[in-house]
Amino acid sequence: MKYAQVYQNSIEQPEAFWREQASQIDWFKFPQTILSQDANQNDAWFVDGELNTAYLALDYHVDNGRADQLALIYDSPATNSIEKFTFRQLRDKVALLAGVLQNLGVEKGDRIIIYLPMIPEAAMAMLACARIGAVHSVVFGGFAAKELATRIDDATPKLILSASCGIEFSNTIAYKPLLDEAQSIAAHKVDHCVILQRPQCHAELNGTDLDWQVSLASAKPAEIVPLKATDPLYILYTSGTTGKPKGVVRDNGGHAVALNYSMQAVYDAKPGEVFWAASDVGWVVGHSYIVYAPLIYGCTTLLFEGKPVRTPDAGTFWRVIEEHKVNIFFTAPTAFRAIRKEDPESKCLQQYDISSLRTLFVAGERTDPPTYHWLQDILKVPVIDHWWQTETGWPIASNMVGVEATETKAGSASYPVPGYNVQILSAEHEPLAVLGEGDVVIKRPLPPGCLPTVWGDHDRYVDSYLLQHEGYFHTGDGGYFDEDGYLFIMGRTDDVINVAGHRLSTGEMEEIVASHNAVAECAVVGIEDKDKGQIPVGLTLLKDGVNISGDQLEQELVALVRNSIGPFANFKRSMVVQRLPKTRSGKILRQVIRKIADNKPYEAPATIDDPAILDEIQISLVAAGIGLVSER
Ligand code: COA
Ligand code: AMP
C-alpha cells in the first residue's frame, strides 16, 4: 500500500490502524480497548493492555532466536574501547541490575534518576527500571548541578544511578561533586546514589552512597513485572518557555507500539540490522533510537561515546560505520556541519568503506540546504530530514522510506507520518492554505507514544499544548506545506531555541542573567549561527549607578549560565544596551531583536513603544560584532 493510502487509513480509522500495529508486539494481555479517554479527558491508548517494555527489548528476543545476536555495541573513542553484548548478555546484566534496585527497596512506580555518560550502563539502567516498572528520568551528563537539583525535586526519586565521571576528551568531568552539590541544593533527599567507578576517575563515596559493582555482587536477577499500557515508563525533562523544565511523561504501551511501527515504516529497518543514533541517552533521540526502538525491533544498537570531529579526526563517523557495518545512521545536522568545517572535501571519508549504509536520517533541528546537499553528494544514499520533539517521542513528519520512498526536498521533513494529522493554523485558528506559514499543530487524537501529561502538573500540559487552538496539540513550531504537500518546519514560535541540536529555554537563561546584581533588565534571544544553528545572546540593561565594563559583565554572565545550566548552552555573548524594544504594555520584542541580529526583514509592531530603539539595537549589535549584521 502506498503512503497516501496508509496515511488516510491512519487518520480516518485510527483504532483499526493502531490495533493492527499493536498486534506486531508481544503483549502479556492484548488490549481490547484501543482508544479511550483517561481521567484527564485525554486520549489514552491500549488502556487494558499489559506488557513490559524491557521484556520486548530483551527477553522476547532471547526466547525467539536472537539470544546470540549482538544487541548493543559500545564504541568509545573517548576511552579507546569497544565492547559488545548479545541479547542474552544484555538481558542478564539488566536483570541483575534490576535486582540491585529491588534490593534497595525500589518498587513499581518509584522514580530513579539516571545521571550517566554514554556508557552501556546507561542503557542497562534504563532497561533495569523498565523491567520492574520503576520510572526512570535520565538527566543529560552536560547539565550543571542546579539543573540536576531541579529534576531531583520534581521527580522525587528514590535512587540516583551515576558514575564517577564523563569524558569530554580534553576534560574528564567528575560527576560526584556535581551530584553532591545537586543534592545539597535539592529539598528532596534520595535514599542512595549508586556510583559506577570508571577507571579514568575515582569518586569518593560517602554516607549513603553505594558502589555499583559491590551492589551487583549481592544481587539476584529480577523477574519481569507486568505493567499496564498506561503505566509510565519514563519522565524526560525538556525546556519550555519558563525556567522550570517540563517533565514529559511516556507510557509503556503506546510507546512500544509506536516505536516498533516507526522502525519499519519510517526507518525501513530489518531485524538483525545495525542501527546507530549518534545522540545522547539524555535526549529523547537517545531514549527512543539508541535504547528502546532498535532493541524492541530486534536490531543491534550502537552506543557511541565520542564527538564527530575530535576523535581523532573528522573521519570518526565513517570509521564507526565501516567497523560495525552500520545500516541506518541517525544524527543531528550540527554534527555534519562540524565535520564539513574540518573536512569540506570529505577526504576522510575516502579512507573508509561505508557501503553498508543504506539511509541517513537527520533531526533535532532543520537541516540547512547546504549541509543537506553536501551530505547527498558525499554519501550517495538517501538523506532524510525528519521532524519530531521530546513530546512525541517519535517522528511527526518524515519521508516514509518503509512505506513508499518519495523524492526529498532540501529544508523539508517531507510528509506527516501516519497517525499525525498535521495542520497549519493562523493565530486566529484558521486553517492556512498551501504556502501559508503559521502554527504547526496536530489534530487530536495524537497517535500512541506521545506524552499524556506533564509529570505532576497536568495544568501545565493543558496550558502548554492544548489551549492555543481548541482540538489541536500545539507543537510550538512554525511552518508551512508547499504545493506538493511537503512540510517545512521553520523554527520555534516561542522562546525555545535550538543550540547544536540541544533544546534550551531563553526564558530560563533570562532568569539566570537577571539574577546578576548589576542587571536591571535583560532579554536573551537565539540568533543564527553557522555551526550551532542558533546561539543565545544576552542584551542587558544595567542598574542605575552600577560601574562594570561590558566585557567584565559578559565574562561573569557566561560563567553564571555555564554553572547554572551547563557548557552546552553555548552562552558566550552578551552586550549592554541603553534600552530594550518593548510594546506599550511592556512586553520585550524578542522576535524583532532576533530578526535584526539575523539580518532579516522585520516589521515593528504597531504597539511598539518607541521604534527608534530598534536602530539603537542594530548599532549596538554591529558594534559588539554579534550576529549577521556585523558581516554587512
Ligand atoms: N558533558 C559535559 N559537557 C558537555 C557534554 C556532556 N555530555 N556535552 C557537551 N558538553 C560541553 C562541551 O565539552 C563543550 O564545552 P566547552 O565549552 O568547555 O568546550 C560545550 O558543552 C559545548 O558543547 P556542544 O555545543 O554540544 O559542542 P561539542 O563540540 O561538545 O559537540 C556535537 C558537538 C555536534 C557533537 C554535539 O553538539 C551534538 O551531539 N549535538 C547533537 C545533540 C543531539 O543529539 N540532539 C538530539 C537530536 S539528534
Ligand atoms: P527536542 O524536543 O529536543 O527533540 O527538540 C524539538 C525541536 O527541535 C522541535 O520543536 C523543532 O523546533 C526542532 N526540530 C527537531 N527536528 C527538526 C527538523 N527535522 N526540522 C526542523 N526542526 C526540527
mmCIF file of N, CA and C and ligand atoms in Angstrom, residues 236 238-239 248 283-285 333 362-367 384-392 396-397 411-413 475-478 488-494 496-498 501-504 534, ligand 2:
data_model
loop_
_atom_site.group_PDB
_atom_site.id
_atom_site.type_symbol
_atom_site.label_atom_id
_atom_site.label_comp_id
_atom_site.label_asym_id
_atom_site.label_seq_id
_atom_site.Cartn_x
_atom_site.Cartn_y
_atom_site.Cartn_z
ATOM 1 N N LEU A 236 11.043 12.515 31.005
ATOM 2 C CA LEU A 236 12.213 13.174 30.416
ATOM 3 C C LEU A 236 11.954 14.679 30.418
ATOM 4 N N THR A 238 12.298 18.517 29.530
ATOM 5 C CA THR A 238 12.680 19.289 28.347
ATOM 6 C C THR A 238 12.381 20.757 28.594
ATOM 7 N N SER A 239 13.070 21.607 27.831
ATOM 8 C CA SER A 239 12.921 23.045 28.061
ATOM 9 C C SER A 239 11.580 23.542 27.555
ATOM 10 N N VAL A 248 8.230 15.518 30.608
ATOM 11 C CA VAL A 248 7.428 14.797 29.613
ATOM 12 C C VAL A 248 7.291 13.342 30.071
ATOM 13 N N TRP A 283 18.858 12.718 25.809
ATOM 14 C CA TRP A 283 17.843 13.362 24.966
ATOM 15 C C TRP A 283 16.853 12.318 24.475
ATOM 16 N N VAL A 284 15.750 12.808 23.919
ATOM 17 C CA VAL A 284 14.706 11.866 23.505
ATOM 18 C C VAL A 284 15.192 10.932 22.395
ATOM 19 N N VAL A 285 16.055 11.443 21.513
ATOM 20 C CA VAL A 285 16.567 10.590 20.436
ATOM 21 C C VAL A 285 17.287 9.384 21.048
ATOM 22 N N PRO A 333 22.055 17.501 12.288
ATOM 23 C CA PRO A 333 22.796 18.212 11.241
ATOM 24 C C PRO A 333 24.018 18.944 11.777
ATOM 25 N N VAL A 362 18.386 12.619 9.606
ATOM 26 C CA VAL A 362 18.837 13.758 10.405
ATOM 27 C C VAL A 362 17.637 14.416 11.075
ATOM 28 N N ALA A 363 17.843 14.882 12.299
ATOM 29 C CA ALA A 363 16.769 15.565 13.037
ATOM 30 C C ALA A 363 17.372 16.331 14.196
ATOM 31 N N GLY A 364 16.514 17.021 14.906
ATOM 32 C CA GLY A 364 16.959 17.790 16.078
ATOM 33 C C GLY A 364 16.925 19.266 15.782
ATOM 34 N N GLU A 365 17.006 19.606 14.520
ATOM 35 C CA GLU A 365 16.946 20.992 14.041
ATOM 36 C C GLU A 365 16.726 20.880 12.539
ATOM 37 N N ARG A 366 16.353 21.973 11.918
ATOM 38 C CA ARG A 366 16.161 21.947 10.475
ATOM 39 C C ARG A 366 17.517 21.740 9.805
ATOM 40 N N THR A 367 17.565 20.881 8.790
ATOM 41 C CA THR A 367 18.817 20.702 8.068
ATOM 42 C C THR A 367 18.943 21.824 7.051
ATOM 43 N N ILE A 384 17.502 11.743 4.840
ATOM 44 C CA ILE A 384 16.111 12.004 5.223
ATOM 45 C C ILE A 384 16.075 12.939 6.434
ATOM 46 N N ASP A 385 15.575 14.146 6.195
ATOM 47 C CA ASP A 385 15.363 15.079 7.302
ATOM 48 C C ASP A 385 13.995 14.741 7.882
ATOM 49 N N HIS A 386 13.932 14.464 9.166
ATOM 50 C CA HIS A 386 12.622 14.183 9.767
ATOM 51 C C HIS A 386 12.463 14.955 11.060
ATOM 52 N N TRP A 387 11.208 15.311 11.321
ATOM 53 C CA TRP A 387 10.898 16.268 12.392
ATOM 54 C C TRP A 387 10.178 15.592 13.547
ATOM 55 N N TRP A 388 10.669 15.841 14.731
ATOM 56 C CA TRP A 388 9.948 15.371 15.914
ATOM 57 C C TRP A 388 10.388 16.125 17.136
ATOM 58 N N GLN A 389 9.802 15.801 18.277
ATOM 59 C CA GLN A 389 10.114 16.521 19.511
ATOM 60 C C GLN A 389 10.047 15.566 20.695
ATOM 61 N N THR A 390 10.607 16.006 21.812
ATOM 62 C CA THR A 390 10.576 15.210 23.032
ATOM 63 C C THR A 390 9.135 14.794 23.342
ATOM 64 N N GLU A 391 8.207 15.706 23.122
ATOM 65 C CA GLU A 391 6.818 15.439 23.466
ATOM 66 C C GLU A 391 6.248 14.241 22.714
ATOM 67 N N THR A 392 6.630 14.063 21.461
ATOM 68 C CA THR A 392 6.027 12.973 20.673
ATOM 69 C C THR A 392 6.818 11.677 20.827
ATOM 70 N N ILE A 396 7.187 12.981 13.666
ATOM 71 C CA ILE A 396 5.873 13.526 13.281
ATOM 72 C C ILE A 396 5.813 13.631 11.751
ATOM 73 N N ALA A 397 6.951 13.935 11.140
ATOM 74 C CA ALA A 397 6.983 14.061 9.678
ATOM 75 C C ALA A 397 8.292 13.479 9.175
ATOM 76 N N GLY A 411 15.440 21.133 3.098
ATOM 77 C CA GLY A 411 14.759 22.036 4.028
ATOM 78 C C GLY A 411 13.406 21.538 4.479
ATOM 79 N N SER A 412 12.950 20.385 3.924
ATOM 80 C CA SER A 412 11.631 19.866 4.295
ATOM 81 C C SER A 412 11.747 18.517 4.992
ATOM 82 N N ALA A 413 10.836 18.290 5.950
ATOM 83 C CA ALA A 413 10.774 16.980 6.616
ATOM 84 C C ALA A 413 9.786 16.060 5.884
ATOM 85 N N THR A 475 2.417 22.421 18.719
ATOM 86 C CA THR A 475 3.790 21.899 18.754
ATOM 87 C C THR A 475 4.810 22.955 19.154
ATOM 88 N N GLY A 476 4.456 24.250 18.989
ATOM 89 C CA GLY A 476 5.436 25.307 19.279
ATOM 90 C C GLY A 476 6.326 25.604 18.087
ATOM 91 N N ASP A 477 6.150 24.853 16.996
ATOM 92 C CA ASP A 477 6.924 25.114 15.780
ATOM 93 C C ASP A 477 6.061 25.850 14.764
ATOM 94 N N GLY A 478 6.722 26.663 13.944
ATOM 95 C CA GLY A 478 6.037 27.326 12.846
ATOM 96 C C GLY A 478 6.464 26.694 11.533
ATOM 97 N N PHE A 488 7.401 22.063 5.726
ATOM 98 C CA PHE A 488 8.629 22.798 6.048
ATOM 99 C C PHE A 488 8.495 23.341 7.466
ATOM 100 N N ILE A 489 9.355 22.897 8.364
ATOM 101 C CA ILE A 489 9.360 23.393 9.740
ATOM 102 C C ILE A 489 10.393 24.506 9.802
ATOM 103 N N MET A 490 9.938 25.705 10.131
ATOM 104 C CA MET A 490 10.823 26.867 10.010
ATOM 105 C C MET A 490 11.418 27.341 11.330
ATOM 106 N N GLY A 491 11.012 26.724 12.436
ATOM 107 C CA GLY A 491 11.600 27.134 13.721
ATOM 108 C C GLY A 491 10.527 27.358 14.767
ATOM 109 N N ARG A 492 10.966 27.553 15.989
ATOM 110 C CA ARG A 492 10.046 27.696 17.110
ATOM 111 C C ARG A 492 9.354 29.060 17.053
ATOM 112 N N THR A 493 8.106 29.076 17.476
ATOM 113 C CA THR A 493 7.382 30.341 17.557
ATOM 114 C C THR A 493 7.376 30.854 18.994
ATOM 115 N N ASP A 494 8.015 30.094 19.895
ATOM 116 C CA ASP A 494 8.043 30.521 21.301
ATOM 117 C C ASP A 494 9.486 30.838 21.711
ATOM 118 N N VAL A 496 11.760 29.023 22.919
ATOM 119 C CA VAL A 496 12.652 27.864 22.956
ATOM 120 C C VAL A 496 13.634 28.017 21.798
ATOM 121 N N ILE A 497 14.910 27.733 22.038
ATOM 122 C CA ILE A 497 15.881 27.800 20.946
ATOM 123 C C ILE A 497 16.597 26.462 20.818
ATOM 124 N N ASN A 498 17.280 26.300 19.711
ATOM 125 C CA ASN A 498 17.905 25.033 19.402
ATOM 126 C C ASN A 498 19.390 25.264 19.132
ATOM 127 N N GLY A 501 21.519 21.290 18.236
ATOM 128 C CA GLY A 501 20.613 20.162 18.460
ATOM 129 C C GLY A 501 20.172 20.023 19.902
ATOM 130 N N HIS A 502 20.560 20.959 20.764
ATOM 131 C CA HIS A 502 20.123 20.923 22.156
ATOM 132 C C HIS A 502 19.011 21.947 22.336
ATOM 133 N N ARG A 503 17.918 21.506 22.942
ATOM 134 C CA ARG A 503 16.764 22.398 23.126
ATOM 135 C C ARG A 503 16.923 23.179 24.423
ATOM 136 N N LEU A 504 16.834 24.484 24.333
ATOM 137 C CA LEU A 504 17.082 25.332 25.506
ATOM 138 C C LEU A 504 16.035 26.429 25.601
ATOM 139 N N GLN A 534 21.783 27.832 16.117
ATOM 140 C CA GLN A 534 21.450 29.050 16.858
ATOM 141 C C GLN A 534 22.383 29.144 18.051
HETATM 142 P P1 AMP B 2 13.645 18.188 21.135
HETATM 143 O O1 AMP B 2 12.399 18.175 21.944
HETATM 144 O O2 AMP B 2 14.864 18.456 21.936
HETATM 145 O O3 AMP B 2 13.760 16.954 20.288
HETATM 146 O O4 AMP B 2 13.544 19.410 20.149
HETATM 147 C C1 AMP B 2 12.403 19.521 19.338
HETATM 148 C C2 AMP B 2 12.504 20.740 18.475
HETATM 149 O O5 AMP B 2 13.638 20.637 17.615
HETATM 150 C C3 AMP B 2 11.310 20.892 17.580
HETATM 151 O O6 AMP B 2 10.225 21.531 18.205
HETATM 152 C C4 AMP B 2 11.885 21.684 16.432
HETATM 153 O O7 AMP B 2 11.901 23.058 16.738
HETATM 154 C C5 AMP B 2 13.308 21.187 16.334
HETATM 155 N N1 AMP B 2 13.434 20.127 15.318
HETATM 156 C C6 AMP B 2 13.638 18.826 15.521
HETATM 157 N N2 AMP B 2 13.774 18.174 14.350
HETATM 158 C C7 AMP B 2 13.624 19.092 13.373
HETATM 159 C C8 AMP B 2 13.637 19.050 11.932
HETATM 160 N N3 AMP B 2 13.878 17.923 11.271
HETATM 161 N N4 AMP B 2 13.404 20.197 11.255
HETATM 162 C C9 AMP B 2 13.182 21.362 11.917
HETATM 163 N N5 AMP B 2 13.176 21.467 13.268
HETATM 164 C C10 AMP B 2 13.392 20.354 13.994
#
